[in-house]
Short mmCIF file of C-alpha atoms in Angstrom, two decimals:
data_model
loop_
_atom_site.label_atom_id
_atom_site.label_comp_id
_atom_site.label_asym_id
_atom_site.label_seq_id
_atom_site.Cartn_x
_atom_site.Cartn_y
_atom_site.Cartn_z
CA MET A 1 23.65 -6.81 81.25
CA ALA A 2 21.91 -8.78 84.01
CA THR A 3 22.68 -12.46 84.34
CA PRO A 4 19.68 -14.83 84.00
CA ASP A 5 20.46 -16.09 87.52
CA PRO A 6 20.80 -13.01 89.74
CA LEU A 7 22.59 -15.12 92.39
CA ALA A 8 25.13 -16.62 89.98
CA LEU A 9 28.66 -16.78 91.41
CA GLU A 10 31.97 -15.78 89.87
CA SER A 11 33.99 -19.02 89.68
CA SER A 12 37.34 -17.23 90.08
CA TRP A 13 36.34 -15.36 93.26
CA ASN A 14 38.10 -16.87 96.30
CA CYS A 15 37.57 -16.11 99.96
CA GLY A 16 39.19 -19.18 101.48
CA VAL A 17 35.81 -20.83 102.12
CA PRO A 18 34.32 -23.32 99.61
CA LEU A 19 31.28 -21.78 97.94
CA ILE A 20 28.43 -23.16 95.86
CA GLY A 21 25.68 -21.29 94.03
CA PHE A 22 22.19 -21.43 95.47
CA GLU A 23 20.53 -23.06 92.46
CA GLU A 24 23.27 -25.68 92.17
CA ALA A 25 22.95 -26.39 95.90
CA LEU A 26 19.20 -26.87 95.50
CA GLU A 27 19.66 -29.26 92.59
CA GLN A 28 22.31 -31.34 94.40
CA SER A 29 20.30 -31.53 97.62
CA VAL A 30 17.13 -32.60 95.84
CA PHE A 31 19.09 -35.24 93.95
CA ARG A 32 20.58 -36.57 97.20
CA SER A 33 17.21 -36.58 98.95
CA GLY A 34 15.64 -38.83 96.30
CA LEU A 35 12.65 -36.50 96.07
CA THR A 36 11.18 -34.88 93.00
CA ARG A 37 11.42 -31.11 92.90
CA SER A 38 7.66 -30.92 93.46
CA ASP A 39 7.85 -33.12 96.57
CA TRP A 40 10.80 -31.14 97.87
CA LEU A 41 8.93 -27.87 97.48
CA GLN A 42 5.89 -29.28 99.26
CA ARG A 43 8.07 -30.21 102.24
CA LEU A 44 9.65 -26.76 102.19
CA ALA A 45 6.23 -25.08 102.20
CA HIS A 46 5.40 -26.88 105.46
CA GLN A 47 8.53 -25.42 107.07
CA LEU A 48 7.64 -21.79 106.34
CA HIS A 49 5.85 -21.40 109.65
CA ARG A 50 9.35 -20.63 110.96
CA PRO A 51 9.94 -16.87 110.50
CA GLN A 52 13.68 -17.32 109.84
CA LEU A 53 12.86 -19.18 106.61
CA LEU A 54 10.55 -16.51 105.14
CA PRO A 55 13.33 -14.94 102.99
CA LEU A 56 13.15 -18.11 100.90
CA LEU A 57 9.97 -16.75 99.28
CA TRP A 58 12.17 -14.09 97.73
CA LEU A 59 15.38 -16.08 97.27
CA LEU A 60 14.21 -19.18 95.44
CA PRO A 61 15.12 -19.20 91.72
CA ARG A 62 12.33 -18.77 89.18
CA GLY A 63 11.97 -22.51 88.48
CA TRP A 64 11.75 -23.24 92.20
CA LYS A 65 9.07 -20.74 93.23
CA LEU A 66 6.54 -21.99 95.74
CA ALA A 67 2.95 -22.10 94.53
CA PRO A 68 0.80 -19.73 96.63
CA ALA A 69 -1.82 -22.45 97.17
CA ALA A 70 0.79 -24.59 98.94
CA LEU A 71 1.54 -21.95 101.54
CA PRO A 72 -0.14 -20.78 104.75
CA GLU A 73 -2.90 -18.29 103.93
CA ARG A 74 -1.01 -15.33 105.45
CA LEU A 75 1.80 -15.80 102.91
CA ARG A 76 -0.21 -16.39 99.74
CA ASN A 77 -0.47 -12.79 98.56
CA LEU A 78 3.27 -12.23 98.93
CA ALA A 79 4.05 -15.56 97.26
CA GLY A 80 1.73 -14.69 94.37
CA LEU A 81 3.60 -11.45 93.85
CA LEU A 82 7.01 -13.11 93.94
CA GLU A 83 5.90 -15.98 91.72
CA ARG A 84 5.72 -13.54 88.82
CA GLY A 85 9.21 -12.12 89.21
CA LEU A 86 11.56 -10.03 91.33
CA LEU A 87 10.46 -7.21 93.58
CA SER A 88 11.16 -3.65 92.44
CA PRO A 89 11.66 -0.50 94.56
CA GLY A 90 8.07 0.52 93.86
CA LEU A 91 6.71 -2.85 94.95
CA LEU A 92 8.94 -2.86 98.03
CA ALA A 93 7.65 0.55 99.04
CA ALA A 94 4.05 -0.63 98.49
CA LEU A 95 4.74 -3.80 100.48
CA ALA A 96 6.17 -1.76 103.35
CA ASP A 97 3.05 0.38 103.37
CA GLU A 98 0.81 -2.70 103.29
CA LEU A 99 2.59 -4.20 106.28
CA THR A 100 1.24 -1.37 108.42
CA GLN A 101 -2.08 -3.23 108.33
CA VAL A 102 -0.52 -6.20 110.14
CA LYS A 103 -1.69 -6.00 113.73
CA ALA A 104 -0.14 -8.52 116.07
CA ALA A 105 0.86 -8.73 119.69
CA GLN A 106 4.37 -7.29 119.78
CA PRO A 107 6.56 -5.36 122.21
CA SER A 108 6.43 -1.58 122.17
CA ALA A 109 9.21 -0.02 120.07
CA THR A 110 9.97 2.54 122.77
CA ARG A 111 10.07 -0.15 125.46
CA LEU A 112 12.53 -2.14 123.37
CA TRP A 113 14.56 1.02 122.83
CA ARG A 114 14.64 1.71 126.57
CA GLY A 115 15.51 -1.90 127.29
CA GLU A 116 12.48 -2.50 129.49
CA SER A 117 11.74 -5.93 128.03
CA GLY A 118 15.06 -7.50 129.03
CA THR A 119 17.15 -7.99 132.14
CA PRO A 120 18.57 -4.82 133.74
CA GLY A 121 21.90 -3.84 132.25
CA PRO A 122 25.11 -2.78 134.00
CA ARG A 123 25.23 0.56 135.78
CA THR A 124 29.01 1.16 135.73
CA LEU A 125 31.69 1.04 133.04
CA GLU A 126 33.59 -1.55 135.05
CA ALA A 127 30.57 -3.84 135.11
CA LEU A 128 29.94 -3.21 131.43
CA LEU A 129 33.45 -4.20 130.39
CA ALA A 130 33.86 -7.13 132.76
CA LEU A 131 33.65 -10.62 131.31
CA SER A 132 32.18 -12.60 134.17
CA ALA A 133 33.06 -16.17 134.95
CA GLU A 134 29.69 -17.13 133.49
CA ASP A 135 30.50 -15.23 130.29
CA VAL A 136 33.97 -16.72 129.91
CA GLY A 137 32.73 -20.24 130.47
CA ALA A 138 29.77 -19.94 128.12
CA ALA A 139 29.88 -21.63 124.76
CA ASP A 140 28.39 -20.30 121.55
CA THR A 141 24.86 -21.50 120.96
CA LYS A 142 24.76 -23.62 117.83
CA PRO A 143 21.69 -23.32 115.59
CA ALA A 144 19.47 -26.33 115.14
CA ALA A 145 20.22 -28.40 112.05
CA ALA A 146 17.03 -27.30 110.31
CA GLY A 147 16.51 -28.67 106.85
CA GLU A 148 18.72 -31.76 106.92
CA ASP A 149 15.69 -34.03 106.92
CA LEU A 150 14.19 -31.94 104.13
CA SER A 151 16.73 -31.88 101.35
CA GLY A 152 19.72 -34.18 101.45
CA GLY A 153 22.01 -32.17 103.69
CA LEU A 154 21.08 -28.59 102.80
CA LEU A 155 21.00 -26.57 106.02
CA TRP A 156 19.37 -23.18 106.44
CA HIS A 157 22.32 -21.74 108.32
CA ASN A 158 26.11 -21.54 107.82
CA ALA A 159 27.64 -24.49 109.64
CA GLY A 160 31.39 -24.46 110.16
CA LEU A 161 31.81 -20.67 110.35
CA SER A 162 32.73 -18.58 113.38
CA HIS A 163 32.31 -15.06 114.70
CA GLU A 164 35.01 -12.41 114.73
CA GLN A 165 34.58 -12.02 118.49
CA SER A 166 33.95 -14.51 121.26
CA ALA A 167 30.51 -15.04 122.78
CA PRO A 168 31.42 -13.02 125.92
CA GLU A 169 32.70 -10.14 123.77
CA ARG A 170 29.51 -10.18 121.72
CA ARG A 171 27.42 -10.02 124.87
CA ARG A 172 29.50 -7.00 125.90
CA ASN A 173 28.68 -5.39 122.55
CA THR A 174 25.00 -5.97 123.23
CA ARG A 175 25.21 -4.51 126.73
CA THR A 176 26.95 -1.39 125.39
CA ALA A 177 24.21 -0.93 122.78
CA GLN A 178 21.60 -1.18 125.54
CA VAL A 179 23.30 1.62 127.48
CA LEU A 180 23.40 3.88 124.40
CA ASN A 181 19.72 3.22 123.72
CA ARG A 182 18.75 3.91 127.31
CA LEU A 183 20.66 7.19 127.32
CA GLY A 184 18.98 8.20 124.08
CA ALA A 185 15.58 7.37 125.55
CA ASN A 186 16.08 10.15 128.11
CA LEU A 187 14.64 12.38 125.37
CA GLN A 188 11.32 10.65 125.89
CA HIS A 189 11.28 11.02 129.66
CA GLY A 190 13.32 14.12 130.42
CA ASN A 191 11.89 14.35 133.93
CA GLU A 192 13.14 10.84 134.72
CA THR A 193 16.73 11.18 133.56
CA TRP A 194 18.74 7.96 133.56
CA THR A 195 22.48 8.35 133.92
CA PHE A 196 25.49 6.14 133.27
CA GLU A 197 28.82 7.07 134.79
CA GLY A 198 27.32 10.49 135.49
CA CYS A 199 26.34 11.03 131.84
CA SER A 200 22.78 11.56 130.61
CA SER A 201 23.30 11.35 126.82
CA ALA A 202 25.27 9.15 124.44
CA SER A 203 27.39 12.01 123.13
CA GLN A 204 28.23 13.16 126.67
CA TRP A 205 29.31 9.63 127.58
CA LEU A 206 31.50 9.27 124.50
CA ARG A 207 33.21 12.60 125.21
CA ALA A 208 34.12 11.29 128.65
CA LEU A 209 35.37 7.98 127.22
CA GLU A 210 37.56 9.73 124.65
CA GLN A 211 39.08 11.87 127.40
CA ASP A 212 39.88 8.61 129.18
CA GLY A 213 41.86 7.27 126.22
CA TRP A 214 39.24 5.39 124.19
CA GLN A 215 39.54 5.52 120.40
CA ILE A 216 36.00 5.73 119.01
CA THR A 217 35.03 6.06 115.35
CA ALA A 218 31.89 5.47 113.31
CA GLN A 219 31.29 5.01 109.60
CA LEU A 220 28.32 4.35 107.38
CA ARG A 221 28.58 1.00 105.61
CA CYS A 222 26.66 -1.15 103.19
CA SER A 223 26.98 -4.75 102.09
CA VAL A 224 24.84 -7.41 100.43
CA ALA A 225 21.81 -8.18 102.62
CA SER A 226 20.55 -11.61 103.56
CA PHE A 227 18.69 -10.66 106.80
CA GLY A 228 21.07 -12.94 108.71
CA PHE A 229 19.83 -15.87 106.66
CA GLY A 230 22.36 -18.48 105.53
CA ALA A 231 22.66 -21.91 103.96
CA CYS A 232 25.29 -24.58 103.40
CA LEU A 233 25.52 -28.02 101.84
CA LYS A 234 27.59 -31.06 102.79
CA ASP A 235 30.48 -31.53 100.39
CA SER A 236 30.83 -34.74 98.38
CA SER A 237 32.93 -36.36 101.11
CA GLY A 238 30.30 -35.64 103.75
CA ALA A 239 33.00 -34.31 106.09
CA GLY A 240 32.89 -30.58 105.32
CA TRP A 241 30.62 -27.80 104.14
CA ARG A 242 30.20 -25.72 101.03
CA GLN A 243 28.70 -22.35 101.90
CA VAL A 244 25.83 -20.96 99.84
CA PRO A 245 26.08 -17.16 99.41
CA LEU A 246 22.57 -15.73 99.65
CA ALA A 247 21.23 -12.33 98.70
CA LEU A 248 17.91 -10.71 97.88
CA PRO A 249 17.76 -9.94 94.11
CA MET A 250 15.62 -7.10 92.89
CA ARG A 251 14.77 -5.03 89.85
CA THR A 252 15.91 -1.43 90.16
CA GLY A 253 13.44 0.44 87.96
CA LEU A 254 16.49 1.94 86.20
CA LEU A 255 17.66 1.46 82.62
CA GLY A 256 21.09 0.17 81.77
CA PRO A 257 23.19 1.36 78.79
CA GLY A 258 21.46 -1.06 76.40
CA GLY A 259 17.95 -0.06 77.43
CA GLN A 260 17.33 -3.10 79.66
CA GLU A 261 16.34 -2.79 83.31
CA LEU A 262 19.22 -3.13 85.74
CA GLN A 263 19.05 -5.70 88.52
CA SER A 264 20.85 -5.48 91.85
CA LEU A 265 21.10 -7.18 95.22
CA LEU A 266 19.37 -5.49 98.13
CA PRO A 267 21.96 -3.92 100.45
CA HIS A 268 22.12 -3.92 104.22
CA SER A 269 23.29 -0.64 105.68
CA CYS A 270 24.00 0.72 109.15
CA LEU A 271 26.19 3.12 111.07
CA GLU A 272 29.03 0.98 112.38
CA MET A 273 30.82 2.19 115.51
CA SER A 274 34.04 0.78 116.98
CA TRP A 275 35.48 1.43 120.44
CA GLU A 276 39.05 0.44 121.26
CA LYS A 277 41.20 0.72 124.35
CA GLY A 278 43.97 -1.72 125.20
CA ASP A 279 42.75 -5.23 124.42
CA VAL A 280 39.06 -4.23 124.51
CA LEU A 281 37.18 -3.94 121.22
CA ILE A 282 33.47 -3.08 121.12
CA ARG A 283 31.51 -3.14 117.85
CA LEU A 284 28.05 -1.60 117.47
CA GLN A 285 25.57 -0.78 114.71
CA TYR A 286 22.66 1.66 114.43
CA TYR A 287 19.71 1.14 112.09
CA GLN A 288 15.96 0.66 111.71
CA GLY A 289 15.79 -3.07 112.23
CA THR A 290 13.60 -6.12 112.24
CA GLU A 291 14.23 -6.33 116.00
CA GLY A 292 11.21 -4.02 116.33
CA PHE A 293 12.76 -0.61 116.96
CA CYS A 294 15.19 1.99 115.65
CA GLY A 295 18.42 2.16 117.64
CA TRP A 296 21.70 0.51 118.55
CA GLU A 297 22.52 -3.19 118.46
CA GLY A 298 25.72 -5.14 118.99
CA LEU A 299 27.50 -5.80 115.70
CA ASN A 300 27.64 -9.54 116.25
CA ASP A 301 27.19 -10.97 112.78
CA LEU A 302 28.52 -14.38 111.85
CA SER A 303 31.67 -13.94 109.76
CA ARG A 304 30.65 -14.60 106.17
CA PRO A 305 33.73 -13.71 104.09
CA TRP A 306 31.64 -13.38 100.90
CA GLN A 307 29.39 -10.80 102.57
CA ASN A 308 30.71 -8.91 105.59
CA ASP A 309 34.51 -8.97 105.67
CA ARG A 310 35.90 -5.50 106.46
CA ARG A 311 39.18 -6.20 104.64
CA ASN A 312 38.29 -7.95 101.38
CA GLY A 313 35.94 -5.35 99.87
CA THR A 314 32.64 -7.10 100.56
CA VAL A 315 31.79 -4.26 102.97
CA HIS A 316 31.64 -0.83 101.35
CA TYR A 317 32.31 2.10 103.68
CA LEU A 318 30.86 5.48 102.72
CA GLY A 319 33.16 8.44 103.17
CA GLU A 320 35.66 8.95 105.96
CA PRO A 321 35.19 7.70 109.54
CA TRP A 322 33.45 10.09 111.91
CA SER A 323 35.19 11.00 115.16
CA GLY A 324 35.30 13.79 117.70
CA GLU A 325 32.80 16.60 117.24
CA ARG A 326 31.36 15.07 114.08
CA LEU A 327 30.71 11.76 115.84
CA TRP A 328 29.04 13.50 118.77
CA ARG A 329 26.71 15.27 116.32
CA ALA A 330 25.94 11.89 114.75
CA LEU A 331 25.07 10.40 118.13
CA ASP A 332 22.68 13.26 118.91
CA LEU A 333 21.07 12.68 115.52
CA CYS A 334 20.75 8.94 116.24
CA ASP A 335 19.01 9.74 119.53
CA VAL A 336 16.55 12.10 117.86
CA ALA A 337 15.79 9.80 114.91
CA ALA A 338 15.17 6.89 117.29
CA LEU A 339 12.83 9.04 119.37
CA VAL A 340 10.82 10.11 116.31
CA HIS A 341 10.65 6.66 114.71
CA ASN A 342 9.96 4.63 117.83
CA THR A 343 7.29 7.04 119.05
CA GLU A 344 5.60 7.00 115.64
CA GLY A 345 5.88 3.20 115.55
CA ASP A 346 4.07 2.92 118.86
CA GLU A 347 1.42 5.54 118.18
CA GLY A 348 0.58 3.90 114.86
CA GLU A 349 0.87 0.34 116.23
CA LEU A 350 3.13 -0.36 113.25
CA TRP A 351 4.43 -3.80 112.37
CA LEU A 352 7.89 -4.41 113.90
CA GLY A 353 7.93 -0.89 115.31
CA GLY A 354 7.68 0.64 111.85
CA TYR A 355 10.22 -1.47 109.97
CA GLY A 356 9.51 -0.88 106.29
CA ALA A 357 6.88 1.83 106.70
CA LEU A 358 9.33 4.16 108.47
CA GLY A 359 12.16 2.89 106.33
CA PHE A 360 14.36 -0.16 106.05
CA CYS A 361 17.89 -0.27 107.43
CA ILE A 362 19.20 1.50 104.32
CA ASP A 363 16.76 4.38 104.83
CA SER A 364 17.97 5.03 108.38
CA SER A 365 21.56 5.22 107.07
CA ALA A 366 20.46 7.49 104.21
CA LEU A 367 18.78 9.85 106.69
CA LEU A 368 21.96 10.06 108.77
CA GLN A 369 24.12 10.82 105.75
CA GLN A 370 21.66 13.35 104.36
CA ALA A 371 21.37 15.12 107.72
CA LEU A 372 25.11 15.24 108.41
CA ASP A 373 26.61 15.59 104.94
CA GLY A 374 23.78 17.01 102.87
CA ARG A 375 23.95 14.12 100.38
CA CYS A 376 22.89 10.52 99.90
CA ASP A 377 25.03 7.78 98.33
CA LEU A 378 22.69 4.84 98.95
CA PHE A 379 20.15 3.00 96.78
CA PRO A 380 17.29 2.17 97.06
CA VAL A 381 15.78 4.79 99.36
CA LEU A 382 12.21 3.67 100.01
CA LEU A 383 10.86 5.87 102.79
CA GLY A 384 7.57 6.91 101.19
CA GLY A 385 5.84 10.28 101.04
CA ILE A 386 2.97 9.69 103.44
CA TRP A 387 5.35 8.28 106.04
CA ARG A 388 7.68 11.25 105.68
CA GLU A 389 4.66 13.48 106.29
CA ARG A 390 3.80 11.53 109.41
CA LEU A 391 7.39 11.71 110.65
CA LEU A 392 7.46 15.46 110.01
CA LYS A 393 4.25 15.83 112.00
CA ARG A 394 5.78 13.72 114.77
CA CYS A 395 8.77 16.10 114.84
CA THR A 396 6.41 19.00 115.44
CA LEU A 397 4.58 17.16 118.22
CA ILE A 398 7.89 16.31 119.89
CA GLU A 399 9.07 19.93 119.65
CA GLU A 400 5.88 21.10 121.32
CA SER A 401 6.03 18.57 124.15
CA THR A 402 9.73 17.98 124.79
CA THR A 403 12.40 20.21 126.28
CA MET A 404 15.72 19.44 124.58
CA GLU A 405 19.28 20.54 125.06
CA PRO A 406 20.52 22.73 122.17
CA ALA A 407 22.51 19.88 120.56
CA HIS A 408 19.47 17.61 120.34
CA ALA A 409 17.22 20.48 119.20
CA GLU A 410 19.70 21.20 116.37
CA ALA A 411 19.79 17.48 115.51
CA LEU A 412 16.00 17.43 115.23
CA GLN A 413 16.12 20.28 112.70
CA SER A 414 18.80 18.45 110.70
CA TYR A 415 16.65 15.32 110.73
CA ARG A 416 13.61 17.31 109.56
CA ARG A 417 15.58 18.80 106.64
CA ALA A 418 16.85 15.34 105.69
CA LEU A 419 13.28 14.03 105.47
CA LEU A 420 12.47 16.79 103.00
CA GLU A 421 15.66 16.47 100.92
CA LEU A 422 16.15 12.70 100.82
CA PRO A 423 15.48 11.15 97.38
CA PHE A 424 12.82 8.49 96.84
CA ASP A 425 13.50 5.52 94.55
CA GLY A 426 10.03 4.00 94.32
CA SER A 427 9.59 5.47 90.86
CA ALA A 428 12.42 7.54 89.41
CA PHE A 429 12.67 9.02 85.92
CA GLY A 430 14.55 11.78 84.12
CA ALA A 431 17.17 13.55 86.24
CA ALA A 432 16.06 11.60 89.32
CA ALA A 433 16.71 8.31 87.51
CA LEU A 434 20.21 9.43 86.50
CA ALA A 435 20.96 10.39 90.11
CA ALA A 436 19.51 7.09 91.38
CA ARG A 437 21.63 5.09 88.95
CA ALA A 438 24.73 6.95 90.10
CA ARG A 439 23.89 6.10 93.73
CA LEU A 440 23.26 2.46 92.81
CA LEU A 441 26.72 2.20 91.26
CA ARG A 442 28.43 4.11 94.09
CA CYS A 443 27.20 1.87 96.90
CA GLN A 444 28.17 -1.54 95.49
CA PRO A 445 30.72 -3.70 97.36
CA LYS A 446 34.17 -3.35 95.83
CA SER A 447 34.50 -7.13 95.71
CA SER A 448 31.88 -9.88 95.69
CA PRO A 449 31.38 -13.47 94.52
CA PHE A 450 28.12 -12.44 92.85
CA VAL A 451 28.43 -11.92 89.09
CA LEU A 452 25.74 -9.25 89.28
CA VAL A 453 27.82 -7.05 91.61
CA GLY A 454 30.81 -7.39 89.30
CA GLN A 455 28.66 -6.30 86.36
CA LEU A 456 27.48 -3.21 88.24
CA ASN A 457 31.05 -2.33 89.21
CA ALA A 458 32.12 -2.70 85.58
CA LEU A 459 29.27 -0.38 84.61
CA ALA A 460 30.39 2.11 87.24
CA SER A 461 33.90 2.20 85.78
CA THR A 462 32.45 3.28 82.43
CA ALA A 463 29.59 5.37 83.79
CA SER A 464 30.74 8.47 81.95
CA THR A 465 29.97 6.73 78.65
CA ILE A 466 26.44 5.62 79.61
CA ASP A 467 23.85 7.20 77.34
#
């Protein structure tokens, strides 16, 4: 059922923004540049010292794969793997484990979580919410026009798009996330309690905000991942842009109804939280991220209507929104999971604070859902066995050394149970494969320009007939 081009677009799908498929964009840009494909790829290889372009190793179509010998030595093993085909859950899990051997100067995960590497944040709600004159007068920072000299107008970002919120509002989102992280980090230093508006934990603060009239909800979500990476190509007139939807295609290790292996697009997942009062809207997300720690970040993504629109079906929300008591339990669980993961990341000197080894973003969401609801609706779950064992051991060490309030102690037990109960999709067969396939079909976006997503949704609608 899989299309030969896993990033092929559905021609009838319309989001109000001109789109062009990745392979077609590559062909047009190479034609405009006057280069041969070989020359173009050689130039691209020289640009891969920039970390933001590394997803291209995965994204490039089969006929455009970069030869390992053309790349920096540190990328050759990965390029050799990808040259032979798409990654699978098993290979992703193995890659995550291998990345633990990468030792590089990097900030401590717990220091990032506590916010010690940045400027001091606000200490009052009034200061947090205020948009200063500097904020209001600040303009959005535009990305550099990387790639235009490379390939006839193909840029490695999405020119011409905007954010849902203004730059000052996005900075407020970030500041709010920093406060939540710092409150959660009180678990690490209980004898040096940090307070905000008289509150010493995230759940305590949100209770106070709700009593003051704030409407606060949270919901697990998933969408097609591109790691923030984008691309666009000048249209034929040279005056506008055609956006290039990007995603990370992968094998699933699961059989389709005809006996062939299903393909999918790697999802991004997080716990999205929204705060509203009057004309103030704050958007946040919690996940294990490439930022180098597990915790809260501002939800400040560029609006890509083919990928992250809350209204057109490209974002899939799991279950009902959490609020009230259920949300407070979720916040306690977020605090505990961040404590366990960031401490383990530091003790093991793990790459990016444990990103990959201690789970990708989708694994942190899966842990939250498993702990709170006793089920998992996400695929692929790649948190491997040895790392679960290490996290379980870390839970025990934290219990023995940390005095917790009852709510956090209960959250730690829920987290521990989730580690034991969560499925693993590195290699599924039999009943586990049937359950994994059901999760794969349940977590797809309801609408997407990618033909592959439409095929999976069509399969989901007839899942009861799958042999």
